[in-house]
Amino acid sequence: MAQMNPTVGDLTKNSEMILRFVEEARAASANIVVFPELALTGYPPEDLLLKPGFIGDNIRVLNDLAGNIRDITAVIGFVDRKSEIYNAAAIIHNGSVAGVYHKMFLPNYGVFDEERYFQAGDAPLNIKLDDITIGIGICEDIWYPEGPASVQALAGAEVIISINASPYQMGKALLREETLVTRAVDNDVIIAYNNIVGGQDELVFDGHGLIVSERGKVIVRGKSFVEELIVADLDLDGPLRSRRHDPRRRKVSLKADTAHVRELKLYTTKVPSAVRSELPLRSDAPPERLEEVLQALIMGTRDYVLKNGFKHVVIALSGGIDSALVLAIATEALGAENITTVFMPSKYSSHDSKADAEALARTLDVELLNIPIEELVGHYADSLSAYFKDTEENVAEENLQARIRGNLIMALSNKFGWLVLTTGNKSEMSVGYATLYGDMAGGFAIIKDVPKTLVYELSKYINKRSSNTVIPDRIITRPPSAELRADQTDQDTLPPYDVLDQVLRAYVEEDMSIDDISELGYDRDLVKRIVYMVDLSEYKRRQAPPGIKITERAFGKDRRMPITNGY
Amino acid sequence: MAQMNPTVGDLTKNSEMILRFVEEARAASANIVVFPELALTGYPPEDLLLKPGFIGDNIRVLNDLAGNIRDITAVIGFVDRKSEIYNAAAIIHNGSVAGVYHKMFLPNYGVFDEERYFQAGDAPLNIKLDDITIGIGICEDIWYPEGPASVQALAGAEVIISINASPYQMGKALLREETLVTRAVDNDVIIAYNNIVGGQDELVFDGHGLIVSERGKVIVRGKSFVEELIVADLDLDGPLRSRRHDPRRRKVSLKADTAHVRELKLYTTKVPSAVRSELPLRSDAPPERLEEVLQALIMGTRDYVLKNGFKHVVIALSGGIDSALVLAIATEALGAENITTVFMPSKYSSHDSKADAEALARTLDVELLNIPIEELVGHYADSLSAYFKDTEENVAEENLQARIRGNLIMALSNKFGWLVLTTGNKSEMSVGYATLYGDMAGGFAIIKDVPKTLVYELSKYINKRSSNTVIPDRIITRPPSAELRADQTDQDTLPPYDVLDQVLRAYVEEDMSIDDISELGYDRDLVKRIVYMVDLSEYKRRQAPPGIKITERAFGKDRRMPITNGY
């Protein structure tokens, strides 16, 4: 199984990558090599799928690719075209496309929009490779108990190959393993689950390929967030032995419509390799929770920056914890030499902030520019004085400072071609505690789906896992403040972050009502105020840069709320 | 038919609005009154539909509403809930919900995402109101030749009531009429088509209700972009007479499965009113193309501003045609007294620009502020000099000017609670000829789907339809310029707008490839350059404010392109 990192739309590069993995698999004497869902186009191609030219190019590239694949059978995700288009798997054998499977179950929830594009397939496909029967499935297909895997197994499949583009979110790896174990045991079948790895806009794919035996044992577990070829020899007698002991199968098979399973017969000249005991089955432990999130953020950042043609990023350091975490992640993703940081103090910036920003830049060995904004604040006040005289200071003056910083960092970005990484976290994004065109100005918001309490956890974890302190302790322990007016702290306006994050989780991720949340034990007026802030900030989030989804429900295409909303 | 303007999520307000129309219909002695698709929740409710609390509230409000509706039968769009949720029509009779129809065909293309939320219904519904048979359909249902209308008519319906939330785009009204005429004639049935009116974020609904006779004659045409109750007496013998002459019906009915049409029997105590010849059937001419677009933009602007709780807007005038058109539209939408304009000259602003901005503000009688940015430009240069010395001037210096203006107008917005209307057109949005956080900074981009050539047409049309000149001639005739450097015009960087707009239409709206477009007779290198600019600007559009869809394919939820895109 090739756990590959395609780039959406880059058919040539993806095709070359596929060929390299084919060579590697052939060198390992594999009989069959499997690529993820839509490996050729990348996932999700979104409205590229509405371009007839793109679909045509993807088919042309697939056929070219097929001509170059011999002495091994390959399963490659691509877009098939009849009168409609299909999310498809090509079975490549002896230098041509020998058969095609069309995905039968199309996800259209969360971040998925497959009903927008694809026709669903109408028949499961088994490959008969010499005397081995292999069922082909694509992603969503395996999530339905009554999906094709069941009838494929009844029609004789010893192995189900499931090709996927399954985005990362915290806890999803466990859910996937549990589902695959159930599906394997229910059908007495080996399941080989292959996934994309890499970042694509808001999404990160974690790889984490799996092979589960017919007894529900995880016999191979691929790495998370790393490209690799996962090689395994499978004991294909296992399912046959197991089925002799499973009475459920014989009851179900009377009713099952195995006749509509298409069978593709393929013959190899090569003697199928016996189980090679010398190839140890491996099952890497999955990363711990914080390490996993960190790897997702690192890969998401690296891929967004590099796949979009940038080499260098710029980050505004405030001396606070959010920008410190962003910098620590960016440093791992891109290397300190590809990062410039900038400190832009106002009269409200404390000495501690300056010292902490400097200490951080020093520790991580990144360039730090210093551009005070105090005078610019004064000049804006002059320009606006004719209209602002006799008014009370309000959010206008606070936002102006953030927007001056936004302008300065964008000027650096435009001048030197650097991508701006913004530093807002999910708690801020939720309640609108951020300035549009100010600290929200930039190309990628890497921690926008990370709640503030998790920002703290990750920062402490980064220090723990390193031999040195990466993020100076005072950055972690000082009370958070936007420093946009005198003696301000976040908790002047917001409840403590542990309370805020729990209420936000219930409201944003769980879609609970004000009543429901209050019943969890939170003050009803507080819940109401938080909900009000979340709803009111929808217009800001609509103009926010994309960021990396790590929770069950990220802002972006995962949560599509109206701005005009009287509820 | 109540052509009403609901607000998404505002169940109470929508319910009150429904009751007012019920009273009005009762006063007009109507037997039945019809409300649009999802009239109770507004359309589209988007992810509000994922909140169990919202669904529950909508059902509670519907039942309350039903209790208040007597002596008339009402058809009201709402969200029904069984184990799944449905886009539904409630039939209200004698103070309660007598029956419910579930939409059978769910649109999931363009701006529609109904597969994300709803289960499709499985049976058509006819109401038998005394001896009249009325089929109920919801929006997409009527667009399928094999949809429920056909079997409803075969099962006896003389009238099909089609309730809709069909968003406006240029030319769609004609397409709708043609479809309804075909459907009516094919089924020998009267079709009463009711639509929402009003703006909701990116969408405008044009109303334009229609009643088409069984012979395909438009016998009633409602107003466009105006709330109204459309009252008509229908000759229900028409379909019966017509059917005696239609042999197709008798051939088809042998095969049709009319048995799965549910029938809801309702009785009134009131004698059905005979055809009242004194109630003249009316068929208002639809507006001409430019008037129609203008009405869409006016309604879209008014509804976005007012439904989001704003009273006052602020617009940056450059002296150019885009901001002039935006101001002219805003003035019609909101009244001159609710608008402040601001002119923010730099050293590159010409005297003509200043004079033209002033003349425009004078003509439209709106307040004009003047905030020169020259000094601020200098102060930024000073702040950045340490890092910008020895660099060439590039887009950094140009964008800085636009972003200073963005900051100033946002400061006015924050200080006084005004909504910023931005002024970018579709041609600019397409090729990225706009500054993120600069002229793109604001809450609503009312002409973002209007190509530059249409900006000219609309501006000339506005002058033509008014007794006075609204937009000074020189604004229309001067060569367009961003005035961000000396002697700049748009055509330094861009091809003439008539060429640009044609290529953009082919690429953005028609999804044609570079080869396809070149074959239309455009220079291949030029087409390639334009396509490159469009693709490269995706990240800007992702952070743009919403605006009003008027073309077949607007930027926003209508066109979902990846930012990371190697194609």
Tab-separated table of N, CA, C and O in Angstrom, chain A residues 298 301 313 315 325-336 339 421 446:
chain	number	residue	atom	x	y	z
A	298	ILE	N	2.054	20.255	11.952
A	298	ILE	CA	3.338	20.420	11.252
A	298	ILE	C	3.184	20.055	9.777
A	298	ILE	O	3.574	20.805	8.881
A	301	THR	N	0.980	22.577	7.890
A	301	THR	CA	1.697	23.827	7.639
A	301	THR	C	2.703	23.658	6.504
A	301	THR	O	2.738	24.446	5.556
A	313	VAL	N	8.216	32.073	5.427
A	313	VAL	CA	7.022	32.633	6.067
A	313	VAL	C	7.407	33.736	7.041
A	313	VAL	O	8.566	33.831	7.463
A	315	ILE	N	5.929	35.676	10.658
A	315	ILE	CA	4.996	35.516	11.783
A	315	ILE	C	5.150	36.710	12.724
A	315	ILE	O	6.273	37.068	13.078
A	325	LEU	N	3.454	29.270	19.967
A	325	LEU	CA	3.145	27.922	19.477
A	325	LEU	C	3.231	27.871	17.946
A	325	LEU	O	3.781	26.928	17.370
A	326	VAL	N	2.680	28.891	17.299
A	326	VAL	CA	2.737	28.932	15.830
A	326	VAL	C	4.184	28.902	15.351
A	326	VAL	O	4.534	28.164	14.420
A	327	LEU	N	5.021	29.673	16.015
A	327	LEU	CA	6.427	29.697	15.609
A	327	LEU	C	7.094	28.333	15.841
A	327	LEU	O	7.852	27.853	14.988
A	328	ALA	N	6.795	27.726	16.971
A	328	ALA	CA	7.407	26.420	17.255
A	328	ALA	C	7.001	25.392	16.201
A	328	ALA	O	7.826	24.609	15.719
A	329	ILE	N	5.732	25.413	15.810
A	329	ILE	CA	5.243	24.482	14.778
A	329	ILE	C	5.899	24.791	13.435
A	329	ILE	O	6.371	23.897	12.727
A	330	ALA	N	5.918	26.072	13.081
A	330	ALA	CA	6.480	26.468	11.787
A	330	ALA	C	7.950	26.096	11.696
A	330	ALA	O	8.448	25.699	10.635
A	331	THR	N	8.658	26.220	12.823
A	331	THR	CA	10.080	25.884	12.823
A	331	THR	C	10.292	24.403	12.521
A	331	THR	O	11.161	24.040	11.737
A	332	GLU	N	9.456	23.569	13.125
A	332	GLU	CA	9.569	22.134	12.819
A	332	GLU	C	9.166	21.843	11.374
A	332	GLU	O	9.717	20.959	10.726
A	333	ALA	N	8.193	22.599	10.879
A	333	ALA	CA	7.677	22.323	9.534
A	333	ALA	C	8.631	22.802	8.450
A	333	ALA	O	8.767	22.157	7.410
A	334	LEU	N	9.278	23.949	8.681
A	334	LEU	CA	9.978	24.621	7.581
A	334	LEU	C	11.451	24.887	7.840
A	334	LEU	O	12.191	25.208	6.904
A	335	GLY	N	11.867	24.784	9.090
A	335	GLY	CA	13.249	25.127	9.434
A	335	GLY	C	13.375	26.600	9.778
A	335	GLY	O	12.769	27.453	9.117
A	336	ALA	N	14.163	26.895	10.795
A	336	ALA	CA	14.289	28.267	11.310
A	336	ALA	C	14.757	29.238	10.233
A	336	ALA	O	14.380	30.414	10.231
A	339	ILE	N	12.088	31.300	8.192
A	339	ILE	CA	11.096	32.034	8.977
A	339	ILE	C	11.655	33.375	9.403
A	339	ILE	O	12.788	33.463	9.870
A	421	LEU	N	1.854	33.685	8.289
A	421	LEU	CA	1.105	32.744	9.128
A	421	LEU	C	0.449	33.529	10.253
A	421	LEU	O	1.133	34.237	10.991
A	446	ILE	N	-2.645	28.518	11.180
A	446	ILE	CA	-2.365	27.110	11.449
A	446	ILE	C	-3.020	26.582	12.722
A	446	ILE	O	-3.314	25.413	12.804
